[in-house]
PDB file of C-alpha atoms in Angstrom:
ATOM      1  CA  UNK Z1100      63.369  73.486  77.066  1.00 62.00           C
ATOM      2  CA  UNK Z1101      62.782  70.989  74.377  1.00 74.00           C
ATOM      3  CA  UNK Z1102      59.771  71.551  72.010  1.00 86.00           C
ATOM      4  CA  UNK Z1103      56.903  69.057  72.324  1.00 91.00           C
ATOM      5  CA  UNK Z1104      55.652  67.032  69.484  1.00 93.00           C
ATOM      6  CA  UNK Z1105      51.959  66.476  68.884  1.00 94.00           C
ATOM      7  CA  UNK Z1106      51.192  63.415  70.469  1.00 97.00           C
ATOM      8  CA  UNK Z1107      47.999  61.089  70.564  1.00 97.00           C
ATOM      9  CA  UNK Z1108      46.925  59.728  74.209  1.00 98.00           C
ATOM     10  CA  UNK Z1109      48.180  56.180  73.153  1.00 97.00           C
ATOM     11  CA  UNK Z1110      51.667  57.642  72.570  1.00 97.00           C
ATOM     12  CA  UNK Z1111      51.494  59.214  76.015  1.00 98.00           C
ATOM     13  CA  UNK Z1112      50.346  56.146  77.769  1.00 98.00           C
ATOM     14  CA  UNK Z1113      53.203  54.061  76.537  1.00 98.00           C
ATOM     15  CA  UNK Z1114      55.745  56.655  77.816  1.00 98.00           C
ATOM     16  CA  UNK Z1115      53.882  56.579  81.295  1.00 98.00           C
ATOM     17  CA  UNK Z1116      53.924  52.805  81.207  1.00 98.00           C
ATOM     18  CA  UNK Z1117      57.840  52.883  80.471  1.00 97.00           C
ATOM     19  CA  UNK Z1118      58.143  55.219  83.324  1.00 97.00           C
ATOM     20  CA  UNK Z1119      56.671  52.641  85.837  1.00 98.00           C
ATOM     21  CA  UNK Z1120      52.878  53.852  85.708  1.00 98.00           C
ATOM     22  CA  UNK Z1121      50.226  51.299  85.630  1.00 98.00           C
ATOM     23  CA  UNK Z1122      46.542  51.541  84.448  1.00 98.00           C
ATOM     24  CA  UNK Z1123      44.290  51.813  87.666  1.00 98.00           C
ATOM     25  CA  UNK Z1124      40.783  52.617  86.183  1.00 98.00           C
ATOM     26  CA  UNK Z1125      38.722  54.400  83.580  1.00 97.00           C
ATOM     27  CA  UNK Z1126      35.874  56.701  83.918  1.00 95.00           C
ATOM     28  CA  UNK Z1127      34.315  57.970  80.535  1.00 96.00           C
ATOM     29  CA  UNK Z1128      36.882  59.136  78.063  1.00 97.00           C
ATOM     30  CA  UNK Z1129      39.699  59.473  81.156  1.00 98.00           C
ATOM     31  CA  UNK Z1130      41.976  56.993  82.176  1.00 98.00           C
ATOM     32  CA  UNK Z1131      43.845  56.982  85.349  1.00 98.00           C
ATOM     33  CA  UNK Z1132      47.381  55.856  85.734  1.00 98.00           C
ATOM     34  CA  UNK Z1133      49.217  55.393  89.114  1.00 98.00           C
ATOM     35  CA  UNK Z1134      52.741  54.827  90.363  1.00 98.00           C
ATOM     36  CA  UNK Z1135      53.026  54.882  94.242  1.00 95.00           C
ATOM     37  CA  UNK Z1136      50.982  57.769  95.571  1.00 95.00           C
ATOM     38  CA  UNK Z1137      50.982  59.583  92.060  1.00 96.00           C
ATOM     39  CA  UNK Z1138      47.820  59.451  89.795  1.00 97.00           C
ATOM     40  CA  UNK Z1139      47.778  60.992  86.428  1.00 98.00           C
ATOM     41  CA  UNK Z1140      44.566  61.478  84.417  1.00 97.00           C
ATOM     42  CA  UNK Z1141      44.934  60.919  80.512  1.00 98.00           C
ATOM     43  CA  UNK Z1142      42.267  61.935  78.178  1.00 97.00           C
ATOM     44  CA  UNK Z1143      41.594  59.022  76.038  1.00 97.00           C
ATOM     45  CA  UNK Z1144      40.620  59.880  72.584  1.00 95.00           C
ATOM     46  CA  UNK Z1145      41.697  59.968  69.143  1.00 94.00           C
ATOM     47  CA  UNK Z1146      42.841  63.680  68.604  1.00 96.00           C
ATOM     48  CA  UNK Z1147      46.095  64.891  69.617  1.00 97.00           C
ATOM     49  CA  UNK Z1148      46.543  66.086  73.248  1.00 97.00           C
ATOM     50  CA  UNK Z1149      46.766  69.965  73.636  1.00 96.00           C
ATOM     51  CA  UNK Z1150      50.374  71.243  74.596  1.00 95.00           C
ATOM     52  CA  UNK Z1151      48.944  72.388  77.828  1.00 96.00           C
ATOM     53  CA  UNK Z1152      47.494  69.094  78.771  1.00 97.00           C
ATOM     54  CA  UNK Z1153      50.856  67.159  77.675  1.00 97.00           C
ATOM     55  CA  UNK Z1154      52.817  69.617  79.807  1.00 96.00           C
ATOM     56  CA  UNK Z1155      50.738  69.054  82.957  1.00 97.00           C
ATOM     57  CA  UNK Z1156      50.857  65.281  82.447  1.00 98.00           C
ATOM     58  CA  UNK Z1157      54.642  65.541  82.149  1.00 97.00           C
ATOM     59  CA  UNK Z1158      54.739  67.710  85.317  1.00 97.00           C
ATOM     60  CA  UNK Z1159      52.494  65.341  87.302  1.00 97.00           C
ATOM     61  CA  UNK Z1160      54.544  62.493  86.461  1.00 97.00           C
ATOM     62  CA  UNK Z1161      57.763  63.889  87.953  1.00 96.00           C
ATOM     63  CA  UNK Z1162      59.639  63.517  84.602  1.00 96.00           C
ATOM     64  CA  UNK Z1163      61.360  66.221  82.742  1.00 95.00           C
ATOM     65  CA  UNK Z1164      60.457  67.188  79.111  1.00 95.00           C
ATOM     66  CA  UNK Z1165      63.812  65.720  78.078  1.00 95.00           C
ATOM     67  CA  UNK Z1166      63.469  62.344  79.986  1.00 96.00           C
ATOM     68  CA  UNK Z1167      59.719  62.012  78.615  1.00 97.00           C
ATOM     69  CA  UNK Z1168      61.016  62.679  75.045  1.00 96.00           C
ATOM     70  CA  UNK Z1169      63.899  59.991  75.625  1.00 96.00           C
ATOM     71  CA  UNK Z1170      61.179  57.387  76.893  1.00 97.00           C
ATOM     72  CA  UNK Z1171      59.130  58.140  73.870  1.00 95.00           C
ATOM     73  CA  UNK Z1172      62.024  57.385  71.520  1.00 93.00           C
ATOM     74  CA  UNK Z1173      63.090  53.996  73.037  1.00 85.00           C
TER      75      UNK Z1173
END
């Protein structure tokens, strides 16, 4: 499994948008992105996301870590 870099929420959101997710709504410091019937909550702040949170977002999106990292580089 590929090692995940430390990412800010803005970087994760860019990857999700490249994967076809779109912004649905925001409540407080959390943004919700949807694609079909999949909804992903992304904490929105200026700090790096914790590794567990990032892995959970990737798992919810249906992407592999490798595919996520490829979209990050594109």
